[in-house]
PDB file of C-alpha atoms in Angstrom:
ATOM      1  CA  MET C 284      -4.966  23.796  41.922  1.00  0.00           C
ATOM      2  CA  ASP C 285      -3.981  24.401  45.554  1.00  0.00           C
ATOM      3  CA  CYS C 286      -2.765  22.585  48.583  1.00  0.00           C
ATOM      4  CA  VAL C 287      -4.865  22.282  51.660  1.00  0.00           C
ATOM      5  CA  THR C 288      -3.187  21.658  55.050  1.00  0.00           C
ATOM      6  CA  GLY C 289      -4.202  21.418  58.616  1.00  0.00           C
ATOM      7  CA  LEU C 290      -6.321  18.379  58.156  1.00  0.00           C
ATOM      8  CA  VAL C 291      -6.952  15.622  60.671  1.00  0.00           C
ATOM      9  CA  PRO C 292      -4.593  12.667  59.983  1.00  0.00           C
ATOM     10  CA  GLY C 293      -6.423   9.823  58.440  1.00  0.00           C
ATOM     11  CA  GLY C 294      -5.937   6.716  56.347  1.00  0.00           C
ATOM     12  CA  LYS C 295      -3.247   4.077  56.657  1.00  0.00           C
ATOM     13  CA  GLU C 296      -0.568   6.551  55.889  1.00  0.00           C
ATOM     14  CA  ASN C 297      -1.914   9.331  58.212  1.00  0.00           C
ATOM     15  CA  PHE C 298      -2.329  11.930  55.442  1.00  0.00           C
ATOM     16  CA  ASN C 299      -2.659  15.413  56.905  1.00  0.00           C
ATOM     17  CA  ALA C 300      -2.833  17.475  53.722  1.00  0.00           C
ATOM     18  CA  CYS C 301      -4.515  17.347  50.377  1.00  0.00           C
ATOM     19  CA  ILE C 302      -3.780  18.706  46.806  1.00  0.00           C
ATOM     20  CA  VAL C 303      -7.029  19.805  45.243  1.00  0.00           C
ATOM     21  CA  ILE C 304      -7.089  19.962  41.453  1.00  0.00           C
ATOM     22  CA  PHE C 305     -10.220  21.216  39.530  1.00  0.00           C
ATOM     23  CA  ASP C 306     -10.425  20.132  35.932  1.00  0.00           C
ATOM     24  CA  ARG C 307     -12.352  22.921  34.010  1.00  0.00           C
ATOM     25  CA  TYR C 308     -12.853  20.725  31.014  1.00  0.00           C
ATOM     26  CA  SER C 309     -14.603  17.697  32.708  1.00  0.00           C
ATOM     27  CA  LYS C 310     -15.939  19.847  35.602  1.00  0.00           C
ATOM     28  CA  SER C 311     -14.486  17.232  38.083  1.00  0.00           C
ATOM     29  CA  VAL C 312     -12.377  17.682  41.231  1.00  0.00           C
ATOM     30  CA  ARG C 313      -9.275  15.504  41.949  1.00  0.00           C
ATOM     31  CA  CYS C 314      -8.188  15.324  45.624  1.00  0.00           C
ATOM     32  CA  LEU C 315      -4.730  13.841  46.068  1.00  0.00           C
ATOM     33  CA  PRO C 316      -3.958  12.997  49.757  1.00  0.00           C
ATOM     34  CA  CYS C 317      -0.351  13.885  50.898  1.00  0.00           C
ATOM     35  CA  HIS C 318       1.599  14.965  53.819  1.00  0.00           C
ATOM     36  CA  LYS C 319       2.307  18.501  54.879  1.00  0.00           C
ATOM     37  CA  GLU C 320       5.991  17.678  55.259  1.00  0.00           C
ATOM     38  CA  ASP C 321       6.306  16.333  51.591  1.00  0.00           C
ATOM     39  CA  ILE C 322       8.818  18.062  49.612  1.00  0.00           C
ATOM     40  CA  ALA C 323       8.257  19.616  46.167  1.00  0.00           C
ATOM     41  CA  MET C 324       9.417  16.558  44.284  1.00  0.00           C
ATOM     42  CA  ASP C 325       6.712  14.366  46.110  1.00  0.00           C
ATOM     43  CA  LYS C 326       4.009  16.750  45.013  1.00  0.00           C
ATOM     44  CA  ALA C 327       5.277  16.841  41.463  1.00  0.00           C
ATOM     45  CA  LEU C 328       5.312  13.030  41.325  1.00  0.00           C
ATOM     46  CA  LEU C 329       1.647  13.007  42.647  1.00  0.00           C
ATOM     47  CA  TYR C 330       0.603  15.480  39.867  1.00  0.00           C
ATOM     48  CA  CYS C 331       2.453  13.438  37.225  1.00  0.00           C
ATOM     49  CA  ASN C 332       1.137  10.022  38.311  1.00  0.00           C
ATOM     50  CA  ASN C 333      -2.473  11.005  38.881  1.00  0.00           C
ATOM     51  CA  ILE C 334      -3.155  13.899  36.433  1.00  0.00           C
ATOM     52  CA  ILE C 335      -0.791  13.673  33.546  1.00  0.00           C
ATOM     53  CA  ALA C 336      -1.172   9.863  33.413  1.00  0.00           C
ATOM     54  CA  THR C 337      -5.006  10.193  32.898  1.00  0.00           C
ATOM     55  CA  CYS C 338      -5.476  13.703  31.433  1.00  0.00           C
ATOM     56  CA  ARG C 339      -2.205  14.394  29.710  1.00  0.00           C
ATOM     57  CA  VAL C 340      -0.450  17.713  30.073  1.00  0.00           C
ATOM     58  CA  ALA C 341      -2.775  20.598  30.762  1.00  0.00           C
ATOM     59  CA  LYS C 342      -2.667  23.545  28.447  1.00  0.00           C
ATOM     60  CA  ILE C 343      -3.224  26.074  31.260  1.00  0.00           C
ATOM     61  CA  THR C 344      -2.725  25.463  35.037  1.00  0.00           C
ATOM     62  CA  ILE C 345      -3.852  28.035  37.589  1.00  0.00           C
ATOM     63  CA  SER C 346      -2.240  28.097  41.041  1.00  0.00           C
ATOM     64  CA  ASP C 347      -1.529  30.661  43.723  1.00  0.00           C
ATOM     65  CA  ARG C 348       1.723  32.485  43.808  1.00  0.00           C
ATOM     66  CA  ASP C 349       3.189  30.380  46.546  1.00  0.00           C
ATOM     67  CA  PRO C 350       6.978  30.234  46.003  1.00  0.00           C
ATOM     68  CA  LYS C 351       6.746  26.442  46.493  1.00  0.00           C
ATOM     69  CA  PHE C 352       4.609  26.131  43.483  1.00  0.00           C
ATOM     70  CA  THR C 353       6.301  28.634  41.235  1.00  0.00           C
ATOM     71  CA  SER C 354       9.890  27.899  42.119  1.00  0.00           C
ATOM     72  CA  GLU C 355       9.902  24.188  43.184  1.00  0.00           C
ATOM     73  CA  VAL C 356       6.854  22.075  42.131  1.00  0.00           C
ATOM     74  CA  TRP C 357       6.723  23.233  38.541  1.00  0.00           C
ATOM     75  CA  ALA C 358      10.426  23.055  38.140  1.00  0.00           C
ATOM     76  CA  ASN C 359      10.536  19.481  39.435  1.00  0.00           C
ATOM     77  CA  LEU C 360       7.547  18.487  37.339  1.00  0.00           C
ATOM     78  CA  TYR C 361       9.188  19.716  34.137  1.00  0.00           C
ATOM     79  CA  GLU C 362      12.357  17.923  35.183  1.00  0.00           C
ATOM     80  CA  ILE C 363      10.390  14.705  35.487  1.00  0.00           C
ATOM     81  CA  LEU C 364       9.003  15.270  32.072  1.00  0.00           C
ATOM     82  CA  GLY C 365      12.599  15.696  30.699  1.00  0.00           C
ATOM     83  CA  THR C 366      12.498  19.369  29.905  1.00  0.00           C
ATOM     84  CA  LYS C 367      13.568  22.584  31.802  1.00  0.00           C
ATOM     85  CA  LEU C 368      11.232  25.230  33.028  1.00  0.00           C
ATOM     86  CA  GLU C 369      12.299  28.863  32.439  1.00  0.00           C
ATOM     87  CA  PHE C 370       9.710  31.538  33.210  1.00  0.00           C
ATOM     88  CA  SER C 371       9.133  34.516  35.403  1.00  0.00           C
ATOM     89  CA  THR C 372       7.247  34.181  38.705  1.00  0.00           C
ATOM     90  CA  ALA C 373       5.522  37.417  37.989  1.00  0.00           C
ATOM     91  CA  CYS C 374       1.853  36.782  36.823  1.00  0.00           C
ATOM     92  CA  PRO C 375       0.870  38.319  33.495  1.00  0.00           C
ATOM     93  CA  ALA C 376      -2.136  40.496  33.263  1.00  0.00           C
ATOM     94  CA  SER C 377      -4.065  37.947  31.077  1.00  0.00           C
ATOM     95  CA  LEU C 378      -3.588  35.213  33.639  1.00  0.00           C
ATOM     96  CA  LYS C 379      -4.286  37.517  36.604  1.00  0.00           C
ATOM     97  CA  GLN C 380      -7.753  38.304  35.187  1.00  0.00           C
ATOM     98  CA  ASP C 381      -8.542  34.794  34.251  1.00  0.00           C
ATOM     99  CA  PRO C 382      -8.956  33.308  37.796  1.00  0.00           C
ATOM    100  CA  GLU C 383     -11.000  36.313  38.879  1.00  0.00           C
ATOM    101  CA  LEU C 384     -13.431  35.719  35.902  1.00  0.00           C
ATOM    102  CA  TYR C 385     -13.597  32.013  36.696  1.00  0.00           C
ATOM    103  CA  HIS C 386     -14.405  32.722  40.359  1.00  0.00           C
ATOM    104  CA  SER C 387     -17.125  35.010  39.379  1.00  0.00           C
ATOM    105  CA  GLU C 388     -18.548  32.389  37.025  1.00  0.00           C
ATOM    106  CA  ILE C 389     -18.711  29.885  40.025  1.00  0.00           C
ATOM    107  CA  THR C 390     -20.448  32.537  42.040  1.00  0.00           C
ATOM    108  CA  LEU C 391     -23.056  33.222  39.470  1.00  0.00           C
ATOM    109  CA  THR C 392     -23.588  29.506  38.899  1.00  0.00           C
ATOM    110  CA  GLY C 393     -24.132  28.916  42.616  1.00  0.00           C
ATOM    111  CA  ARG C 394     -26.742  31.824  42.859  1.00  0.00           C
ATOM    112  CA  LYS C 395     -28.669  30.462  39.907  1.00  0.00           C
ATOM    113  CA  ARG C 396     -29.151  27.202  41.740  1.00  0.00           C
ATOM    114  CA  VAL C 397     -29.891  28.654  45.094  1.00  0.00           C
ATOM    115  CA  ASP C 398     -32.201  31.542  44.186  1.00  0.00           C
ATOM    116  CA  PRO C 399     -35.246  29.162  43.132  1.00  0.00           C
ATOM    117  CA  LEU C 400     -34.975  27.483  46.476  1.00  0.00           C
ATOM    118  CA  LYS C 401     -35.673  30.687  48.364  1.00  0.00           C
ATOM    119  CA  LYS C 402     -39.393  30.564  47.139  1.00  0.00           C
ATOM    120  CA  ASN C 403     -40.042  27.261  48.862  1.00  0.00           C
ATOM    121  CA  LEU C 404     -37.992  27.195  52.029  1.00  0.00           C
ATOM    122  CA  LEU C 405     -40.603  25.166  54.068  1.00  0.00           C
ATOM    123  CA  ALA C 406     -40.149  22.229  51.659  1.00  0.00           C
ATOM    124  CA  ILE C 407     -36.467  22.382  52.168  1.00  0.00           C
ATOM    125  CA  HIS C 408     -36.493  22.948  56.040  1.00  0.00           C
ATOM    126  CA  PRO C 409     -39.912  22.214  57.506  1.00  0.00           C
ATOM    127  CA  THR C 410     -38.986  23.576  60.909  1.00  0.00           C
ATOM    128  CA  ALA C 411     -38.468  27.047  59.548  1.00  0.00           C
ATOM    129  CA  LYS C 412     -42.305  27.547  59.725  1.00  0.00           C
ATOM    130  CA  ASP C 413     -42.407  27.365  63.522  1.00  0.00           C
ATOM    131  CA  PHE C 414     -38.838  28.778  64.146  1.00  0.00           C
ATOM    132  CA  HIS C 415     -40.278  31.312  66.555  1.00  0.00           C
ATOM    133  CA  GLY C 416     -41.957  28.854  68.525  1.00  0.00           C
ATOM    134  CA  ILE C 417     -38.940  26.481  68.687  1.00  0.00           C
ATOM    135  CA  TRP C 418     -36.663  29.391  69.756  1.00  0.00           C
ATOM    136  CA  ARG C 419     -39.208  30.444  72.522  1.00  0.00           C
ATOM    137  CA  ARG C 420     -39.388  26.867  73.875  1.00  0.00           C
ATOM    138  CA  ALA C 421     -35.602  26.565  73.888  1.00  0.00           C
ATOM    139  CA  CYS C 422     -35.242  29.886  75.787  1.00  0.00           C
ATOM    140  CA  ASP C 423     -37.929  28.704  78.295  1.00  0.00           C
ATOM    141  CA  THR C 424     -36.020  25.441  78.770  1.00  0.00           C
ATOM    142  CA  ALA C 425     -32.772  27.186  79.267  1.00  0.00           C
ATOM    143  CA  SER C 426     -34.371  29.602  81.857  1.00  0.00           C
ATOM    144  CA  LYS C 427     -35.865  26.652  83.758  1.00  0.00           C
ATOM    145  CA  CYS C 428     -32.572  24.794  83.926  1.00  0.00           C
ATOM    146  CA  VAL C 429     -30.863  28.053  85.257  1.00  0.00           C
ATOM    147  CA  ALA C 430     -33.626  28.482  87.857  1.00  0.00           C
ATOM    148  CA  GLU C 431     -33.281  24.755  88.980  1.00  0.00           C
ATOM    149  CA  ALA C 432     -29.539  25.095  89.231  1.00  0.00           C
ATOM    150  CA  GLN C 433     -29.812  28.273  91.350  1.00  0.00           C
ATOM    151  CA  GLU C 434     -32.323  26.586  93.656  1.00  0.00           C
ATOM    152  CA  TYR C 435     -30.118  23.637  94.103  1.00  0.00           C
ATOM    153  CA  ASN C 436     -27.097  25.825  94.999  1.00  0.00           C
ATOM    154  CA  LYS C 437     -29.215  27.693  97.491  1.00  0.00           C
ATOM    155  CA  GLN C 438     -30.303  24.517  99.152  1.00  0.00           C
ATOM    156  CA  ARG C 439     -26.698  23.357  99.377  1.00  0.00           C
ATOM    157  CA  TYR C 440     -25.616  26.685 100.841  1.00  0.00           C
ATOM    158  CA  TYR C 441     -28.396  26.820 103.463  1.00  0.00           C
ATOM    159  CA  LYS C 442     -27.693  23.189 104.418  1.00  0.00           C
ATOM    160  CA  ILE C 443     -24.047  23.949 105.180  1.00  0.00           C
ATOM    161  CA  HIS C 444     -24.495  27.408 106.780  1.00  0.00           C
ATOM    162  CA  MET C 445     -27.778  26.793 108.661  1.00  0.00           C
ATOM    163  CA  LYS C 446     -27.846  27.557 112.335  1.00  0.00           C
ATOM    164  CA  PRO C 447     -27.676  24.486 114.658  1.00  0.00           C
ATOM    165  CA  ASP C 448     -30.787  23.509 116.564  1.00  0.00           C
ATOM    166  CA  PHE C 449     -28.960  21.991 119.589  1.00  0.00           C
ATOM    167  CA  LYS C 450     -28.508  23.693 122.895  1.00  0.00           C
ATOM    168  CA  GLU C 451     -26.275  23.570 125.858  1.00  0.00           C
ATOM    169  CA  GLU C 452     -26.323  20.405 127.941  1.00  0.00           C
ATOM    170  CA  ASP C 453     -27.637  18.487 124.977  1.00  0.00           C
ATOM    171  CA  PRO C 454     -26.103  15.039 124.238  1.00  0.00           C
ATOM    172  CA  VAL C 455     -24.582  14.863 120.705  1.00  0.00           C
ATOM    173  CA  LEU C 456     -22.508  12.418 118.661  1.00  0.00           C
ATOM    174  CA  VAL C 457     -19.208  13.269 116.917  1.00  0.00           C
ATOM    175  CA  SER C 458     -18.521  12.125 113.448  1.00  0.00           C
ATOM    176  CA  THR C 459     -15.274  10.292 112.903  1.00  0.00           C
ATOM    177  CA  LEU C 460     -15.079  11.126 109.164  1.00  0.00           C
ATOM    178  CA  ASN C 461     -12.088  13.501 109.495  1.00  0.00           C
ATOM    179  CA  PHE C 462     -10.269  11.527 112.208  1.00  0.00           C
ATOM    180  CA  ASN C 463      -6.781  10.576 110.958  1.00  0.00           C
ATOM    181  CA  ASN C 464      -5.498   9.034 114.134  1.00  0.00           C
ATOM    182  CA  LEU C 465      -7.831   5.987 114.301  1.00  0.00           C
ATOM    183  CA  LYS C 466      -6.297   2.608 113.591  1.00  0.00           C
ATOM    184  CA  GLY C 467      -7.698  -0.386 111.885  1.00  0.00           C
ATOM    185  CA  PRO C 468      -9.616  -0.690 108.602  1.00  0.00           C
ATOM    186  CA  LYS C 469     -11.816   2.305 107.772  1.00  0.00           C
ATOM    187  CA  LYS C 470     -14.874   0.190 107.141  1.00  0.00           C
ATOM    188  CA  MET C 471     -14.662  -1.335 110.621  1.00  0.00           C
ATOM    189  CA  ARG C 472     -14.491   1.980 112.461  1.00  0.00           C
ATOM    190  CA  ASP C 473     -17.465   3.566 114.272  1.00  0.00           C
ATOM    191  CA  SER C 474     -19.120   6.283 112.238  1.00  0.00           C
ATOM    192  CA  PHE C 475     -19.825   8.379 115.295  1.00  0.00           C
ATOM    193  CA  LEU C 476     -18.481   8.615 118.978  1.00  0.00           C
ATOM    194  CA  GLY C 477     -20.325   9.623 122.018  1.00  0.00           C
ATOM    195  CA  PRO C 478     -22.693  10.800 123.205  1.00  0.00           C
ATOM    196  CA  PHE C 479     -20.998  13.911 124.626  1.00  0.00           C
ATOM    197  CA  THR C 480     -22.499  16.791 126.548  1.00  0.00           C
ATOM    198  CA  ILE C 481     -22.416  20.373 125.052  1.00  0.00           C
ATOM    199  CA  ILE C 482     -20.800  22.899 127.468  1.00  0.00           C
ATOM    200  CA  ALA C 483     -20.983  25.993 125.376  1.00  0.00           C
ATOM    201  CA  LEU C 484     -21.764  27.014 121.778  1.00  0.00           C
ATOM    202  CA  ILE C 485     -18.964  28.643 119.819  1.00  0.00           C
ATOM    203  CA  GLY C 486     -19.974  30.411 116.667  1.00  0.00           C
ATOM    204  CA  THR C 487     -22.719  29.106 114.393  1.00  0.00           C
ATOM    205  CA  ASN C 488     -21.518  25.581 113.866  1.00  0.00           C
ATOM    206  CA  SER C 489     -18.972  24.931 116.631  1.00  0.00           C
ATOM    207  CA  VAL C 490     -19.523  23.707 120.217  1.00  0.00           C
ATOM    208  CA  GLN C 491     -17.376  22.962 123.247  1.00  0.00           C
ATOM    209  CA  GLU C 492     -18.093  19.460 124.561  1.00  0.00           C
ATOM    210  CA  ARG C 493     -17.415  17.621 127.893  1.00  0.00           C
ATOM    211  CA  THR C 494     -15.570  14.447 127.228  1.00  0.00           C
ATOM    212  CA  SER C 495     -15.125  11.643 129.754  1.00  0.00           C
ATOM    213  CA  SER C 496     -12.191   9.192 129.990  1.00  0.00           C
ATOM    214  CA  PRO C 497     -12.916   5.767 128.782  1.00  0.00           C
ATOM    215  CA  PRO C 498     -13.785   3.128 131.366  1.00  0.00           C
ATOM    216  CA  GLU C 499     -10.998   1.068 132.770  1.00  0.00           C
ATOM    217  CA  ILE C 500     -10.596  -2.275 131.305  1.00  0.00           C
ATOM    218  CA  VAL C 501     -10.993  -5.075 133.842  1.00  0.00           C
ATOM    219  CA  GLU C 502      -9.022  -8.078 133.210  1.00  0.00           C
ATOM    220  CA  VAL C 503     -10.999 -11.241 133.612  1.00  0.00           C
ATOM    221  CA  GLU C 504      -8.944 -14.299 134.585  1.00  0.00           C
ATOM    222  CA  ASP C 505      -9.630 -17.088 132.182  1.00  0.00           C
ATOM    223  CA  SER C 506      -9.775 -20.161 134.449  1.00  0.00           C
ATOM    224  CA  PRO C 507     -11.316 -23.164 132.719  1.00  0.00           C
ATOM    225  CA  GLY C 508     -11.704 -25.024 135.951  1.00  0.00           C
ATOM    226  CA  PRO C 509      -9.936 -27.988 137.722  1.00  0.00           C
ATOM    227  CA  VAL C 510      -7.494 -30.081 135.858  1.00  0.00           C
ATOM    228  CA  LYS C 511      -8.581 -33.433 134.485  1.00  0.00           C
ATOM    229  CA  LYS C 512      -5.319 -34.879 133.260  1.00  0.00           C
ATOM    230  CA  ILE C 513      -2.109 -34.179 131.369  1.00  0.00           C
ATOM    231  CA  ILE C 514      -2.073 -35.406 127.851  1.00  0.00           C
ATOM    232  CA  LYS C 515       1.474 -34.909 126.573  1.00  0.00           C
ATOM    233  CA  ALA C 516       4.642 -33.008 127.099  1.00  0.00           C
ATOM    234  CA  THR C 517       7.057 -31.054 124.811  1.00  0.00           C
ATOM    235  CA  LYS C 518      10.339 -29.175 125.275  1.00  0.00           C
ATOM    236  CA  ILE C 519      10.815 -25.604 124.225  1.00  0.00           C
ATOM    237  CA  ARG C 520      13.694 -23.042 124.500  1.00  0.00           C
ATOM    238  CA  LEU C 521      12.621 -19.898 126.194  1.00  0.00           C
ATOM    239  CA  ASN C 522      15.021 -17.014 127.208  1.00  0.00           C
ATOM    240  CA  GLY C 523      18.110 -19.190 126.467  1.00  0.00           C
ATOM    241  CA  LYS C 524      16.820 -22.067 128.627  1.00  0.00           C
ATOM    242  CA  ASP C 525      15.185 -25.316 127.942  1.00  0.00           C
ATOM    243  CA  GLN C 526      11.706 -25.701 129.479  1.00  0.00           C
ATOM    244  CA  ARG C 527       9.057 -28.356 129.396  1.00  0.00           C
ATOM    245  CA  LYS C 528       5.464 -27.551 128.648  1.00  0.00           C
ATOM    246  CA  TYR C 529       2.459 -29.909 129.269  1.00  0.00           C
ATOM    247  CA  LEU C 530      -0.831 -30.037 127.452  1.00  0.00           C
ATOM    248  CA  VAL C 531      -3.470 -29.878 130.115  1.00  0.00           C
ATOM    249  CA  ARG C 532      -7.065 -30.842 129.712  1.00  0.00           C
ATOM    250  CA  PHE C 533      -9.713 -29.515 132.139  1.00  0.00           C
ATOM    251  CA  LYS C 534     -12.793 -31.090 133.606  1.00  0.00           C
ATOM    252  CA  ASN C 535     -16.205 -30.496 131.947  1.00  0.00           C
ATOM    253  CA  GLN C 536     -14.493 -28.723 129.040  1.00  0.00           C
ATOM    254  CA  THR C 537     -14.080 -29.537 125.311  1.00  0.00           C
ATOM    255  CA  THR C 538     -10.767 -30.349 123.725  1.00  0.00           C
ATOM    256  CA  ASP C 539     -10.485 -26.784 122.214  1.00  0.00           C
ATOM    257  CA  LYS C 540      -9.974 -25.482 125.680  1.00  0.00           C
ATOM    258  CA  ASP C 541      -6.743 -27.499 126.312  1.00  0.00           C
ATOM    259  CA  LYS C 542      -3.733 -25.358 127.152  1.00  0.00           C
ATOM    260  CA  TRP C 543       0.069 -25.664 127.090  1.00  0.00           C
ATOM    261  CA  LEU C 544       1.302 -24.784 130.590  1.00  0.00           C
ATOM    262  CA  VAL C 545       4.570 -24.961 132.404  1.00  0.00           C
ATOM    263  CA  GLU C 546       4.845 -26.994 135.550  1.00  0.00           C
ATOM    264  CA  ASP C 547       4.491 -24.090 137.965  1.00  0.00           C
ATOM    265  CA  SER C 548       1.207 -22.947 136.331  1.00  0.00           C
ATOM    266  CA  ILE C 549      -0.621 -26.206 136.655  1.00  0.00           C
ATOM    267  CA  PRO C 550      -2.942 -26.386 139.709  1.00  0.00           C
ATOM    268  CA  ASP C 551      -1.799 -29.348 141.863  1.00  0.00           C
ATOM    269  CA  GLY C 552       0.824 -29.897 139.341  1.00  0.00           C
ATOM    270  CA  ASN C 553       2.791 -32.498 141.382  1.00  0.00           C
ATOM    271  CA  ILE C 554      -0.162 -34.890 141.579  1.00  0.00           C
ATOM    272  CA  TYR C 555      -1.040 -34.769 137.768  1.00  0.00           C
ATOM    273  CA  LEU C 556       2.560 -34.863 136.733  1.00  0.00           C
ATOM    274  CA  GLY C 557       3.165 -37.982 138.802  1.00  0.00           C
ATOM    275  CA  ARG C 558       0.198 -39.613 137.211  1.00  0.00           C
ATOM    276  CA  PHE C 559       1.341 -38.569 133.768  1.00  0.00           C
ATOM    277  CA  ARG C 560       4.838 -39.923 134.302  1.00  0.00           C
ATOM    278  CA  ALA C 561       3.437 -43.245 135.748  1.00  0.00           C
ATOM    279  CA  SER C 562       1.224 -43.612 132.626  1.00  0.00           C
ATOM    280  CA  LYS C 563       4.222 -43.137 130.341  1.00  0.00           C
ATOM    281  CA  LYS C 564       6.211 -45.758 132.207  1.00  0.00           C
ATOM    282  CA  THR C 565       3.292 -48.269 132.073  1.00  0.00           C
ATOM    283  CA  GLU C 566       3.007 -47.643 128.241  1.00  0.00           C
ATOM    284  CA  LYS C 567       6.860 -48.436 127.807  1.00  0.00           C
ATOM    285  CA  SER C 568       6.634 -51.613 129.983  1.00  0.00           C
ATOM    286  CA  HIS C 569       3.717 -52.942 127.856  1.00  0.00           C
ATOM    287  CA  LYS C 570       5.685 -52.264 124.572  1.00  0.00           C
TER     288      LYS C 570
END
């Protein structure tokens, strides 16, 4: 028997070790899952509940000379059985030879089973017949992939480091990809600006350009036209003072063109304000 550690955790209990016990009488293997952190008493209980409960006490048990087995596991096992273990940890000569003989028997048994298979390898592994061809095709495919990768890298390099085909006084556009001072949503920005005129070539991929100032913005006075009438009035507070604003409708314009204006901003305001106030008085008298 021996304890195998370093396994991948698995199962509901996340076992990461296993106690392997080989029964020489029944030629069967028992694998008892456990944890690497289990103490010697836990391993002794596993052995007692799974091996002694079914196969009774073994006459001879072979284990390695790990101090955990010789000094702890066996002592705890005998304590569970109600006895006391007293023996030397030194391995006698008779027991030292027995595992070696047993290992040699396993090797010979394995060779007896494998040797006849060597005469008919094609039946076991059909691809062994054309192994040389398979290996040659695999090498050709690998060489082809390496060549394609090299060609791709060359094209990328030449694309970046190729000499420009533009000259001085040619109009060019400037990409805004690396501009960090542009405001607004990135999707709404222009991809290129220009065109700009090249003044001189600097290096292989740099140029000096002539830029011009943007055209001046001409403010267009938004004058809907002559006033038709004043619809209503409201009072607002502006700069700490109460002011009146009037909703003005213009001739030959739709209602969405109506504007709120102060008295001084209304063309011929005295005339239209007089009419507006007279209409309000008439409405009150009718009521």
